[in-house]
Each structure stands twice: as C-alpha cells, then as structure tokens.
Coordinates of C-alpha atoms in Angstrom, one line a residue:
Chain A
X921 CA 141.3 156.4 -1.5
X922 CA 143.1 158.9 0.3
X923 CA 146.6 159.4 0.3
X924 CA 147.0 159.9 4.1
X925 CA 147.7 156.6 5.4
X926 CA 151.1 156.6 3.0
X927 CA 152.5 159.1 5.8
X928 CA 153.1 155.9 7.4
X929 CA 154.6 153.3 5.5
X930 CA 158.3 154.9 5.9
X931 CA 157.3 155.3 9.8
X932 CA 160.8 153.1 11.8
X933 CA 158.8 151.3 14.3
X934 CA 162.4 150.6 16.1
X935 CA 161.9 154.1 17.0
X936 CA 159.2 154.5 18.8
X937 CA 159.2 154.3 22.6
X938 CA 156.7 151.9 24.2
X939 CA 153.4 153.2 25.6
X940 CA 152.4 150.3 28.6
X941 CA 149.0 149.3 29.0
X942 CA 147.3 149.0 32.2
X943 CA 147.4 146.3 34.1
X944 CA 143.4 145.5 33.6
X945 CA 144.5 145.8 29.9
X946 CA 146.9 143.6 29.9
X947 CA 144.8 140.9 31.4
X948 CA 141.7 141.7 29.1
X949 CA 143.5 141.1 26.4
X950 CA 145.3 137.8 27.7
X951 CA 141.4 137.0 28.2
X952 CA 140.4 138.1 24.8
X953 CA 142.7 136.1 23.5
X954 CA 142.1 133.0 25.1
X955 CA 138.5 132.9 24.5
X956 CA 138.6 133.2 20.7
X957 CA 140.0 129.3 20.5
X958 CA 138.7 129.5 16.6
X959 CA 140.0 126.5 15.4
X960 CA 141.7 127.1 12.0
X961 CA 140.9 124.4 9.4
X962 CA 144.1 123.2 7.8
X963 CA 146.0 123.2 11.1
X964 CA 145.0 123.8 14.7
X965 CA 147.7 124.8 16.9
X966 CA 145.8 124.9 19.8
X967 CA 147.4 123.3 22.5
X968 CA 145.9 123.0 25.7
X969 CA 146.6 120.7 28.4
X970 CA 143.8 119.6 29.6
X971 CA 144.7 117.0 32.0
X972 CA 148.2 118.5 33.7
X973 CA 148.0 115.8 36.3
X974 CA 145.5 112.9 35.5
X975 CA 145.7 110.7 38.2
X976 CA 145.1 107.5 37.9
X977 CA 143.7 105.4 40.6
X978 CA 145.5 102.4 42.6
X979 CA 142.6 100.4 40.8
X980 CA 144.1 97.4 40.0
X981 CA 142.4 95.8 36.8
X982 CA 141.8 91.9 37.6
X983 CA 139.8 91.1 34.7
X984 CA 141.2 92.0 30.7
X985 CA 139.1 88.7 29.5
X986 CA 135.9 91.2 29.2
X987 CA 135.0 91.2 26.0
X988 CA 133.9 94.6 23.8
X989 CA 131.7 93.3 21.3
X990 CA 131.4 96.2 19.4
X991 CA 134.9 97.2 19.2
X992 CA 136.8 97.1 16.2
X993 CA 134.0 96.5 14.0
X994 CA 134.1 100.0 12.3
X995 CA 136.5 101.3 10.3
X996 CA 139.1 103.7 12.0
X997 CA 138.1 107.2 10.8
X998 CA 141.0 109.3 10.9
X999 CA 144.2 108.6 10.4
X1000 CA 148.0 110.1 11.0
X1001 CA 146.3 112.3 14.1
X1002 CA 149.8 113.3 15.7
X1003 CA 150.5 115.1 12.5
X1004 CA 147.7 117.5 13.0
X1005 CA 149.8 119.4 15.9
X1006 CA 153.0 120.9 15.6
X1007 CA 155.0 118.6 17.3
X1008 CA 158.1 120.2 16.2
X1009 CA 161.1 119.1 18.6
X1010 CA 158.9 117.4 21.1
X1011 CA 158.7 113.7 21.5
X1012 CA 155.6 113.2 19.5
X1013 CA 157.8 114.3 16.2
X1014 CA 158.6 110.7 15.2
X1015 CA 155.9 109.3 17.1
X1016 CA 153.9 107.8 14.0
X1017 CA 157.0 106.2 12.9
X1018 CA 157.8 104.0 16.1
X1019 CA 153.8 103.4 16.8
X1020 CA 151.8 100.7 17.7
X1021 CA 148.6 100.2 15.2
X1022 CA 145.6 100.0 17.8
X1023 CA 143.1 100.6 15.4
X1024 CA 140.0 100.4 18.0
X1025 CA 136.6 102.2 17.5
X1026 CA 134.1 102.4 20.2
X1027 CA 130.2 103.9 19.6
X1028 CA 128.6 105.0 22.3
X1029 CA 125.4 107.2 22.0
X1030 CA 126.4 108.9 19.2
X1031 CA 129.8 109.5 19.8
X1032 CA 132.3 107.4 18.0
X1033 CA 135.7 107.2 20.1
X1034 CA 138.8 105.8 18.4
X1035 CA 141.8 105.0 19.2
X1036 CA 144.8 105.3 16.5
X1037 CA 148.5 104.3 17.7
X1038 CA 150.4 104.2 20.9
X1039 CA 153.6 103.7 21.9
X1040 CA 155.7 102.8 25.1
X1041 CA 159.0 103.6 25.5
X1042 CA 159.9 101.9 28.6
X1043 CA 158.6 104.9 30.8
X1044 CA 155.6 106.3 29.3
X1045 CA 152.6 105.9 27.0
X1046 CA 151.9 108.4 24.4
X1047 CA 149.3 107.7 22.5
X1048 CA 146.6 109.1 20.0
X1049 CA 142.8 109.2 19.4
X1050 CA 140.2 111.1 18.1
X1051 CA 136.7 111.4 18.4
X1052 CA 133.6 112.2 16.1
X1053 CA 130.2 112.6 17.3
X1054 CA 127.5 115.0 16.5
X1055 CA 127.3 117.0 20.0
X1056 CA 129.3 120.4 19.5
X1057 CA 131.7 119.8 22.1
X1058 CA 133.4 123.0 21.8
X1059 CA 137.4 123.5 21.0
X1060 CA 139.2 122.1 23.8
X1061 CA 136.7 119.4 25.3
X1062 CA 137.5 117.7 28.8
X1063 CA 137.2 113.8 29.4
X1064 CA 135.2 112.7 32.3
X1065 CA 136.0 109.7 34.2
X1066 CA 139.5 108.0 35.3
X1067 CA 142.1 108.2 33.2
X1068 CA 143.8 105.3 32.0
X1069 CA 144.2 102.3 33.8
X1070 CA 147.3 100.5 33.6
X1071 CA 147.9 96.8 34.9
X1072 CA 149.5 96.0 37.8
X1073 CA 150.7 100.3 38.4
X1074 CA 150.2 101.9 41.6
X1075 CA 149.3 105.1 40.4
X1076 CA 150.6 107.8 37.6
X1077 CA 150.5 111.1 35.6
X1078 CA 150.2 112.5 32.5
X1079 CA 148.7 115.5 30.2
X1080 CA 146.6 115.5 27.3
X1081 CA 145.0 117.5 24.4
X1082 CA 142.1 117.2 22.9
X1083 CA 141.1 120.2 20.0
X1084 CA 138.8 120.6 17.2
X1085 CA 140.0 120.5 14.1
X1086 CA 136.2 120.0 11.8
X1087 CA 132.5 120.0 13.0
X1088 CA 131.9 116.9 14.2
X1089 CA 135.7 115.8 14.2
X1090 CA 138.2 115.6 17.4
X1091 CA 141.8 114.3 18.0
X1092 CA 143.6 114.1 21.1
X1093 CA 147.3 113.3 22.0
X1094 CA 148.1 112.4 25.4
X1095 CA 151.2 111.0 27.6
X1096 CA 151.1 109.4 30.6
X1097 CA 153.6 107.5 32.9
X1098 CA 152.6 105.0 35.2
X1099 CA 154.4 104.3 38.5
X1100 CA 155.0 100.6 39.4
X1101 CA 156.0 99.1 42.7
X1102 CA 158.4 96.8 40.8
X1103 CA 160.3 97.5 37.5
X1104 CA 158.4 98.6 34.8
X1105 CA 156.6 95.6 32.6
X1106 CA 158.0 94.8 29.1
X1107 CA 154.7 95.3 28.2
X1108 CA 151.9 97.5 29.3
X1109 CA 147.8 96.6 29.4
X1110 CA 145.7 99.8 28.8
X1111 CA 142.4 100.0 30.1
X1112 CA 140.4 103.5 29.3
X1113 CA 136.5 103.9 29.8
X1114 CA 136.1 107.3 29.3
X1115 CA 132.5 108.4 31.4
X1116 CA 131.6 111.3 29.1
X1117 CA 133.0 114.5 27.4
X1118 CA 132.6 117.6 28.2
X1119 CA 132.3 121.1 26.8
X1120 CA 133.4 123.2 28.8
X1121 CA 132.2 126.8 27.7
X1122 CA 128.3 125.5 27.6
X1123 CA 128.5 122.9 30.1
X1124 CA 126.8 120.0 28.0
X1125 CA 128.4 116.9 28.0
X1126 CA 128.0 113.8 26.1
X1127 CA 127.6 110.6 28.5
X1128 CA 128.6 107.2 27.3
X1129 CA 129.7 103.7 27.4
X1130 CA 133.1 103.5 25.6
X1131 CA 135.7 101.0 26.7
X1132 CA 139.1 100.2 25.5
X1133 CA 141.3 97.3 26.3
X1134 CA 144.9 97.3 24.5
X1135 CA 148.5 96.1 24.5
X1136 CA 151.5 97.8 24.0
X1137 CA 155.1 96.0 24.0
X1138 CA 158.1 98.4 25.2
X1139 CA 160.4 100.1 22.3
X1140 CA 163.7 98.4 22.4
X1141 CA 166.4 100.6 23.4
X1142 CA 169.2 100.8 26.2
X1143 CA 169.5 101.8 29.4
X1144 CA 172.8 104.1 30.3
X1145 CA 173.5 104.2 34.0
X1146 CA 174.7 107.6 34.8
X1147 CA 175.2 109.5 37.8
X1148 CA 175.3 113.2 38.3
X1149 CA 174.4 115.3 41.3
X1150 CA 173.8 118.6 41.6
X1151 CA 172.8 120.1 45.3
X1152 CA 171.3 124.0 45.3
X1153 CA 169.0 125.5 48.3
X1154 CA 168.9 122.4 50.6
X1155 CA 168.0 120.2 47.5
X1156 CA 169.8 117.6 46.1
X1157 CA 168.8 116.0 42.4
X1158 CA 170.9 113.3 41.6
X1159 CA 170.4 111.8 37.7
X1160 CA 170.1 108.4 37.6
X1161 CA 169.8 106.6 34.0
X1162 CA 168.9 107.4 30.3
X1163 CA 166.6 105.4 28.7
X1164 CA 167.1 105.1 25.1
X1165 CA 165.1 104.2 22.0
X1166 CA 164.3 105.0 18.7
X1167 CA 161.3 107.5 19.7
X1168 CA 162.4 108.9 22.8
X1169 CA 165.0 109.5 25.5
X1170 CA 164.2 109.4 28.8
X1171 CA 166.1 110.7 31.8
X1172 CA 165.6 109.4 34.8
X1173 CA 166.4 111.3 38.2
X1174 CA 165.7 111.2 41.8
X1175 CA 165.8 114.7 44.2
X1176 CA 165.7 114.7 48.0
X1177 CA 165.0 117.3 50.6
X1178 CA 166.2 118.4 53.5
X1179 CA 163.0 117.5 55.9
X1180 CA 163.0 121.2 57.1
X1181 CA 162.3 122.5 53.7
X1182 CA 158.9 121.2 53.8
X1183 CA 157.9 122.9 56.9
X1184 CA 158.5 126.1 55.2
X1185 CA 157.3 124.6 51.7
X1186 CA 155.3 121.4 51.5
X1187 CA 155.9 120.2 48.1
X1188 CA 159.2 121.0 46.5
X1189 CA 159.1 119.5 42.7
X1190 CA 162.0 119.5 40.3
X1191 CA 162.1 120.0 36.6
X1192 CA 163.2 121.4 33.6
X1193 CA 161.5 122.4 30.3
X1194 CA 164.6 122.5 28.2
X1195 CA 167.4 120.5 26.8
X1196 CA 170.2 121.2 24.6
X1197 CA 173.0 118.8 23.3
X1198 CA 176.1 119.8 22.5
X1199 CA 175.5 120.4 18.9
X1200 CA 172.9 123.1 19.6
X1201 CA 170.0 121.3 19.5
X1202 CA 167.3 121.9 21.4
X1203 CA 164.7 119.8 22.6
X1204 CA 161.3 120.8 24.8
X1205 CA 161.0 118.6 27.7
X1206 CA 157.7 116.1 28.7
X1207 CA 157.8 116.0 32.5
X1208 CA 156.3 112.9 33.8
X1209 CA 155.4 114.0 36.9
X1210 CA 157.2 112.5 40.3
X1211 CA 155.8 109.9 43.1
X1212 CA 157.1 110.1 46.8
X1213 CA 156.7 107.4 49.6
X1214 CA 157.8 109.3 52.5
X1215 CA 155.3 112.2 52.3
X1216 CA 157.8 114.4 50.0
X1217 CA 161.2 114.2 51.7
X1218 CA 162.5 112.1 48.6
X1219 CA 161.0 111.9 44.6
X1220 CA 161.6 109.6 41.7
X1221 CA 161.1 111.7 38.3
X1222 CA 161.5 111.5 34.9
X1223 CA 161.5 113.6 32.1
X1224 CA 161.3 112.6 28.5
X1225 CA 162.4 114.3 25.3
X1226 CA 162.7 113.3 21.7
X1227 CA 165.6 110.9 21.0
X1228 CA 168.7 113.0 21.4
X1229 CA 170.8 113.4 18.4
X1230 CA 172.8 110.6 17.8
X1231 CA 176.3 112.3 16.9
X1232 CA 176.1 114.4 20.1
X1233 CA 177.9 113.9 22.9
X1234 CA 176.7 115.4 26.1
X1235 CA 173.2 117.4 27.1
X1236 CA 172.9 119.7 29.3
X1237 CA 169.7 121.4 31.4
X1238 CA 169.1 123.8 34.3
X1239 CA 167.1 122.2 36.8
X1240 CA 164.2 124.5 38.5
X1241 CA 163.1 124.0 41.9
X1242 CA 159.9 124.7 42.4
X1243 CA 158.8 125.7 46.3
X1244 CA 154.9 125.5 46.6
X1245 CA 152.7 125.7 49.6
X1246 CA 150.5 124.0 48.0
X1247 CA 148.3 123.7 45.0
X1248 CA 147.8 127.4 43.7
X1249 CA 148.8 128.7 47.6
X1250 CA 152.2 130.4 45.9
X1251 CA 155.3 129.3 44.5
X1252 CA 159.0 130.2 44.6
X1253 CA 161.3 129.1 41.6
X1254 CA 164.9 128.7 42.0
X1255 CA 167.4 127.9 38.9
X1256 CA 169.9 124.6 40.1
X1257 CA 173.6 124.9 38.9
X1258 CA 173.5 123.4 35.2
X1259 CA 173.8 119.8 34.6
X1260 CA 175.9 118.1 32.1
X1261 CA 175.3 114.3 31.1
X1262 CA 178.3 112.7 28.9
X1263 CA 176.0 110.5 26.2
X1264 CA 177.8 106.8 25.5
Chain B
X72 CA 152.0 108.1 47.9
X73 CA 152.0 111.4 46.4
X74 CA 151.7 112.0 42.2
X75 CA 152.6 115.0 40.9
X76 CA 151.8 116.1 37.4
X77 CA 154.1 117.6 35.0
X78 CA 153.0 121.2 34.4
X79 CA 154.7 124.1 36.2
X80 CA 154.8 127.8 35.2
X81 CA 158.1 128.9 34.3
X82 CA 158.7 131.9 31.6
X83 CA 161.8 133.8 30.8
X84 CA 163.3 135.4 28.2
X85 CA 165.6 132.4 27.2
X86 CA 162.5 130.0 26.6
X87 CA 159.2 132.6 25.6
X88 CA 159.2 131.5 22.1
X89 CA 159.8 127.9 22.6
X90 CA 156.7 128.1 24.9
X91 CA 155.0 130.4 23.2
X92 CA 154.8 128.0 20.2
X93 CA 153.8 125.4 22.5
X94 CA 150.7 127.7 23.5
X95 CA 151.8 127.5 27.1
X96 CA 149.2 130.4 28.5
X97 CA 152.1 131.8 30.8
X98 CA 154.2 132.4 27.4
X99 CA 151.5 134.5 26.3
X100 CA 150.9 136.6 29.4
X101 CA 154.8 137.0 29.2
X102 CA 154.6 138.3 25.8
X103 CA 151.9 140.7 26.9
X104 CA 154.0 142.1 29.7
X105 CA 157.4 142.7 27.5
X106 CA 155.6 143.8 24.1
X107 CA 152.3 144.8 24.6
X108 CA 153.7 148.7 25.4
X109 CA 155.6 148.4 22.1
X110 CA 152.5 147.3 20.1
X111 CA 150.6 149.8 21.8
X112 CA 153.0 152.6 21.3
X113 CA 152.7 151.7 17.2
X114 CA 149.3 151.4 17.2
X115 CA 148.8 154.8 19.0
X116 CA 151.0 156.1 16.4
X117 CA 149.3 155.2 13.3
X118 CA 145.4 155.8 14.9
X119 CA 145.0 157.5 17.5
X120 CA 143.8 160.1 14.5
X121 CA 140.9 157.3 13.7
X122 CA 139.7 156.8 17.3
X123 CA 140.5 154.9 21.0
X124 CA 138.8 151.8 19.9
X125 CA 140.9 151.0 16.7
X126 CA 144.0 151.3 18.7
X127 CA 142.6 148.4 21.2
X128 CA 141.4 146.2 18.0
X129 CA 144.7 146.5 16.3
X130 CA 146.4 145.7 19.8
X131 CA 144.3 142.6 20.0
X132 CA 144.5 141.4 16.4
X133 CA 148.4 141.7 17.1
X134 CA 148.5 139.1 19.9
X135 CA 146.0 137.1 18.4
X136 CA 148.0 136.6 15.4
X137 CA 150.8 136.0 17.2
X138 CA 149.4 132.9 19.4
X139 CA 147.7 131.7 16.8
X140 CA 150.7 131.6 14.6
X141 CA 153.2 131.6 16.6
X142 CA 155.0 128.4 15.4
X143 CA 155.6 130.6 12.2
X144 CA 158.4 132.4 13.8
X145 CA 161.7 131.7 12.9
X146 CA 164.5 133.3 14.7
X147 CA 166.0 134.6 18.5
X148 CA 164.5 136.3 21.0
X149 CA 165.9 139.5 20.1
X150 CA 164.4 139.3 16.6
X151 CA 160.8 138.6 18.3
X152 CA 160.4 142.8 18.6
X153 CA 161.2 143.2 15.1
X154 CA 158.6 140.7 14.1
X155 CA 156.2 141.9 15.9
X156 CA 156.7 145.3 15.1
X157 CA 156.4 145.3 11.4
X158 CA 153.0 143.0 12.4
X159 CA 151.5 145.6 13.9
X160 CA 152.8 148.4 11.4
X161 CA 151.2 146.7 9.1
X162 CA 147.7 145.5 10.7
X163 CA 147.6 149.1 11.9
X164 CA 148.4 150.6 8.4
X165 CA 145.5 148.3 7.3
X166 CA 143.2 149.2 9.8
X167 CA 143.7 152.6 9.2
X168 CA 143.1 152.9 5.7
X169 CA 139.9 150.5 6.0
X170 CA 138.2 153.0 9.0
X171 CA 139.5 155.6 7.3
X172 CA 137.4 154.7 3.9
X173 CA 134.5 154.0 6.4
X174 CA 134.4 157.5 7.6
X175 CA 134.3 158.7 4.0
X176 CA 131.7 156.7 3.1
X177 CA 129.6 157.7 6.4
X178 CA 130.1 161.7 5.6
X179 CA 128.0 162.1 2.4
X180 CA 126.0 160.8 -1.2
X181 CA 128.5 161.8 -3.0
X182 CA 130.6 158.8 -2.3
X183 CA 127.9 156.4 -3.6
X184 CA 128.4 157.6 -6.9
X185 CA 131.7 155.9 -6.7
X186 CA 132.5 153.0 -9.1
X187 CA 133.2 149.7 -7.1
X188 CA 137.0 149.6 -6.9
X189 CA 138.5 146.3 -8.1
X190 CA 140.7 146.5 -5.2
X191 CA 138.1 146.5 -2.7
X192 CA 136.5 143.5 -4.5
X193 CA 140.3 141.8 -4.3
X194 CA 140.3 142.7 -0.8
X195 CA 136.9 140.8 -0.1
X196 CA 137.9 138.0 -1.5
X197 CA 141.3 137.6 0.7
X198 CA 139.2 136.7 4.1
X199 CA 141.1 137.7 7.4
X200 CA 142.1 134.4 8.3
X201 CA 143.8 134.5 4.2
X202 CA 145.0 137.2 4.6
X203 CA 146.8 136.6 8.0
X204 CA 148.6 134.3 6.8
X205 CA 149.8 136.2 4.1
X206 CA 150.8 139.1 6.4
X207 CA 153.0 136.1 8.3
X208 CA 154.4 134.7 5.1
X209 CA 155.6 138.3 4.2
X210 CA 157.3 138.5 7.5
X211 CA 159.9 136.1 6.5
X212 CA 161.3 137.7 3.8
X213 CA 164.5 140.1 3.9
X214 CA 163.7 143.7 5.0
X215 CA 163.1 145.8 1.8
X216 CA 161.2 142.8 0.2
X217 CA 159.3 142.3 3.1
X218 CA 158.3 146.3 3.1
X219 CA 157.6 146.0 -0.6
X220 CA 155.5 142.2 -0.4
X221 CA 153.7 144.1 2.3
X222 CA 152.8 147.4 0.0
X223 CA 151.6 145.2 -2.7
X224 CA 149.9 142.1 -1.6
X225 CA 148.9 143.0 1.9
X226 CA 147.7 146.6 1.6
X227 CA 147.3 146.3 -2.4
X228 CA 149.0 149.0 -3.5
X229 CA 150.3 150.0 -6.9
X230 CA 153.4 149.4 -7.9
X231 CA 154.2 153.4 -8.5
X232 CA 152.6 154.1 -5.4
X233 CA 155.4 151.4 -3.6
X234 CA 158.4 153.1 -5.8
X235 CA 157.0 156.5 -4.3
X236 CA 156.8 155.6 -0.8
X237 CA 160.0 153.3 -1.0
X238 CA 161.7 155.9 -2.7
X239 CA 162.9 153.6 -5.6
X240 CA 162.4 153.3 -9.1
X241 CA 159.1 151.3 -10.1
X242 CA 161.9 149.0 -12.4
X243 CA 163.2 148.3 -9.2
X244 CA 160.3 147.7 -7.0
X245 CA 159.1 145.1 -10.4
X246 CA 162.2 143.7 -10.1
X247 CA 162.0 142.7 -6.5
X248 CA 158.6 142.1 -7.0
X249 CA 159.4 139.1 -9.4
X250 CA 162.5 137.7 -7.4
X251 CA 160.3 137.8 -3.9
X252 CA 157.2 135.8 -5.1
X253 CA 159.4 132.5 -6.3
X254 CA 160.6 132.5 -3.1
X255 CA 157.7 132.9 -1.6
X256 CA 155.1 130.9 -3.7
X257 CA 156.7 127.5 -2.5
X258 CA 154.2 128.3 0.4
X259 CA 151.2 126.4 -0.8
X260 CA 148.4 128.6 0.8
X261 CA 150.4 132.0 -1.0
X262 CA 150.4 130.1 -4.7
X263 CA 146.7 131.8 -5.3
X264 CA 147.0 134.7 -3.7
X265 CA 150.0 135.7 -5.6
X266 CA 148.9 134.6 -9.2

C-alpha cells in the first residue's frame, strides 16, 4: 500500500469550485442511473409510478353475483406489503393500521396474484397486493388491462407501483379515486381483472385470467365545510371541504378558468405536492387527479395527505398552476398566492 | 368528461429532497443539474492522476448511492452539499487507492511475492452494496467522528495512520473510536461490520 492516497483525506471539499458536466453527461448519467433498478433485498426504495393516470372506463359493472371459484382458496402469501416502501409522511404511513383484510388469491397460469388490504377513506382507494409467479418480470412490471372498476363511478384516476423485492416475489401499492355522478357511496365494489403483466425492459409478458371482486366500507371521519379562494393568472381555486379520518385527510377543492385561457393553453390543472401545518409538519401530497364536464373551463379536485396532526391548527400550501398544451406539447408552471385553511 | 391523473413535474430547491426520497425522476435530474459540477469537481481532484474513466465511475457511484438511498438523509437543503460531498470524498478516496493498487499489481512479478493482506481479505468480504451502506451510516455522525468512522471502517485504515492524517493523538482517535460505534451499532446492518 502506498501512502499517496493519504494526501487526500485532510482535502476541504467545501473548497473546491465546481467543474459542470456537459449537458450529454448530465443526461447519461440520469440514464445510467435509471437503468440500474437493482432491487436491494431488505428494502426496495424504488418507487415508480407506473400508472400516473389509469383511467378507468365508464363501464358500469351489472353483475358482482359471478362467482370466482378459485379465489380465496390459497393461503395469502405475503403479508404487511405497505411496509416494504418508505412511506414516510405519505398517506400509506398508517395505512396497515386503518385496513380492510381482503385476503384474496388468484392463480392464473403460473402467476399467483393476491390481494392484501384496502382501504377507503371517503375519496379514494388505496390498496395493496403482491404478486408471485415464476416469469422474471423485471423490477418495475406494468399491468395490462383496465384498471379497477368501481360500481356505479363514471370514470377515475389513480397511480401505482409495483417493484421487486425477491425472485419470484412482487408487491404493489396503488391509489385510485373514482368520480361518481352522485355523492360518493358509503361503500365501494371493486372489480380488477388484470389482462397480463408486463416487463417492460424484455418485452415478455405474462397473460392471464385473474379476477377480483371486493368490498370496502368508507372510514368514519368528518367532513369540515370550508371555503377559501385564491385567484392568480386568470385562475380561481376555491377550497371546498376536508374530509377527515383516522388514515387520511382529504382536501377537497374546485378551480375555474377564464374560457380564454384555454385558447392559449388547453388544459390548466391545479395542484400542490406539499403541505405543512402550523406545527412544522410536513406532509407529501397524493393528487387525485381532476374531472371536468364543460371541456376544462371548471375542475373538481382533490388531494389527499396523511391525517393532519391533531393539535394543529391551520395548513397551509402553495397551489401550482400548471398551463399545458397538451400531453407532453409543453408546460408553464405558475406558483398561486399561499393558502391557509383554519383546522376545527 | 375529462380525467386527469395526478402526476405533474415540479422541482425546486424547497421540495428536491422530499422528492428525491420519493424517487420522483425529475428530483434526480434536479440533483444532477445543482451538484453534479460539485461531485465532478471532487472527483477530478482526487483522480484525474488515475485516469478519465475513474472520475466518471466515481461520479456515477455518487448519484447512484444517493437515489438509491436517498431516504437516508436527514437534514435541509443546505446540508444536502455537505452530504454529498464527503460521499464523494470518500467513494473517490476509495476508488483511488483500489486502481491505484491495481496499477501496482499490473507493473511487475515482484508484487506477486506479496503476502495476502488481511485487509484486502476484510475488504472482500464487505460487498459494495455492504459497504454502501456503511459509507451512509457514517455520514450521520458529527464531523470529526464521521472523518475518523470513515478512516477506519470505510477505507480500513490503522488507527496510527487516522491519528497521523487527523493530526490527533491515537488515544484520541481510540477514544472516539469507542464512543462513535455505540452510537452507531443500534443500526442493525452495522452490528457485524463493526465487531
């Protein structure tokens, strides 16, 4: 061993002036990065949305008297699945605590699909499940086929994640809010067939017959009328409610804009990713995605976060508008005033 | 009716870490445009003497520790560059003194009459992905301990060479030495590696 490479251990790296890398550098590495999705074994912290907007179809479902013979014949094979991510601050923290045992297995040509717990907070489903089957379907696999199916909704959104975390072994989180004509049910009817999965980076896919058919009764919690406007850039967001329960808060908000906007920029959306209360706390924000019924002039949102703290007294957020010509055409972001909601 | 879904791109320096940790992609190409100069700049430092392509491993080992572990940091923005500074000091310290050993071994015989070092054995044994995590763990500690947990357990020096390059007594680096790992070994994963 040489002593050579001691000339650096005393070296002040808050010294030393940056040296940029090249633009194709920069995006080589973001690249590098990306690709090497190794899951680790203890813990994977990948996250990847798979699904940013899984639409699900104005379907209605007529029949939930089918029978699925060979569900819940086999034993549930993994357990306590929202604890494999780092949910830290996010609304799947408590989630195991205030969720419904589903407990359903379906086998479908070598792949096993199961379905652990779910819960529905008034607003949205979250709800966990994992998969085992023999095919490598690579780290982040992609599901095939409609989304959920919810009775009696006229369409929805949601995100999900499905990782790797052994050889055979997957588990998936996802959230989804459905939209409803008339007030949300007290209690929702899933129904998810799943077409296939799909790995992505060599394009095999496992094709199958799974089918799940489930209730879930709403969390108790309260409702808190509020009513806060804030009007930036020829857009007004006006907060409606919060929707409160042991797993979750929900806020829920409408935003309207001015029809000449859209010439300009088609779809305005508005959101924001972050919360804090007034103790400090922050919380990271689920967007539920918005519907429209007059082409985009007018939106009703929601966004959910993990139940606020109960000794504070306020939250506040920056809204963000977000101008797009369309679907990956270009976007322009602009901050709203802060909003401040008092908490009963 | 129109549905939107709920992801939108939206990176500042208020909100990078929060994202980053939530291993939103545009967190990552954020952290690439503020730091990847800085990490750059250190790793040039240390090897540019080795050669070009050292400097672009180290670079990439850097930002792939950080996503991969991101959830592991604990503090503000501002204390982000310090973090992953001292990563890349490190992994580069590391990197140099492995290629360096390589090019020794690569110049002539007379190396193979070497005895097999019980420190390169240790080193074997740690795997990368081990021995990431121990490089994180370190970075938690309080500045000097942190320089002196990286000396000994990530690089594996002695405990006179530390003293030397610390400029302390080797009492003193023992000393530190002691008080560091019961703070540290509540981390299950470190327990083994620090027996």
């Amino acid at each position: 061993m040489t002593k050579s490479y001691k000339e650096w251990l005393d070296l002040d790296v808050d010294q030393i002036e940056p040296i940029e890398l090249s633009t194709q550098r920069k995006m080589n590495l973001k690249q590098t990065i990306l690709k090497k999705r190794a899951t680790r074994k203890r813990m994977p912290k990948w996250v990847r949305h798979i699904a940013a907007a899984a639409i699900i179809g104005i379907t209605m479902v007529t029949s939930v008297s089918i029978a699925f013979p060979t569900l819940a014949l086999q034993i549930p094979f993994m357990k306590n699945i929202a604890s494999y991510f780092d949910n830290k601050n996010t609304v799947f923290e408590n989630f195991d605590s205030y969720a419904t045992e589903i407990g359903q297995v379906h086998s479908s040509n070598g792949l096993s699909m199961m379905i652990e717990n779910a819960v529905y907070d008034g607003t949205s489903l979250t709800i966990s499940f994992a998969l085992e089957t023999d095919t490598d379907l690579g780290d982040s696999p992609f599901i095939e086929g409609d989304f959920m199916d919810f009775k009696g909704a006229v369409g929805g959104g949601g995100s999900s994640r499905l990782e790797k975390i052994g050889d055979n072994k997957y588990i998936g989180l996802a959230n989804v809010t459905p939209h409803f004509d008339k007030e949300a049910p007290d209690e929702l009817e899933i129904t998810w067939k799943p077409k296939a999965f799909l790995n992505a980076d060599k394009d095999t896919k496992v094709e199958g017959d799974w089918a799940f058919n489930f209730k879930v009764s709403k969390l108790a919690g309260e409702l808190q009328l509020v009513n806060e406007t804030v009007t930036n850039y020829d857009v007004t967001a006006r907060f409606t409610a919060l929707g409160k329960n042991d797993m979750s808060t929900v806020i829920h908000y409408e935003y309207e804009v001015i029809p000449e906007v859209l010439e300009k920029w088609p779809e305005v959306t508005v959101q924001f990713d972050e919360l804090r209360d007034n103790l400090g706390n922050t919380y990271v924000v689920n967007g539920n995605g918005a519907s429209s019924r007059d082409s985009g002039i007018s939106y009703k949102s929601s966004a959910t976060v993990q139940t606020i703290d109960p000794a504070a007294t306020s939250i506040t957020f920056v809204p963000v508008i977000y101008f797009s010509l369309g679907s990956g055409k270009g976007t322009e972001l602009k901050e709203m005033n802060p909003v401040t909601i008092p908490l009963n | 009716m129109n549905i939107k879904g709920g992801e939108m791109v939206r990176c500042t320096a208020k909100n990078f870490i929060c994202r980053l940790q939530n291993q939103k992609e545009d967190a990552l190409e954020f952290v690439i445009e503020h730091y990847s100069g800085f990490v750059h700049a250190i790793a040039y430092k240390i090897l540019s003497g080795i050669n070009k392509d050292s400097i672009d491993e180290c670079v990439n080992d850097v930002f792939l520790a950080i996503w991969q572990n991101a959830e592991q940091f604990k503090g503000e923005s501002e204390d982000f560059k310090k973090w992953i500074g001292m990563l890349t000091k490190y992994k580069a310290i590391d990197l140099f003194r492995k290629l360096e050993k390589q090019q020794q071994r690569e110049k002539g015989d007379e190396d193979l009459l070497q005895k097999p070092d019980i420190k390169d054995i240790q080193q074997e044994f740690l795997k990368k992905e081990q021995r990431n995590d121990l490089l994180l763990a370190i970075s938690h500690l309080e500045n000097i301990d942190r320089d002196i947990f990286m000396m000994r357990y990530y690089l594996q020096l002695t405990n006179s060479e530390i003293a030397e390059a610390l400029h302390l007594s080797k009492a003193a680096v023992e000393n530190r030495l002691y008080r560091g790992k019961k703070k540290l070994a509540t981390t299950i994963q470190l327990k083994e590696a620090l027996i």
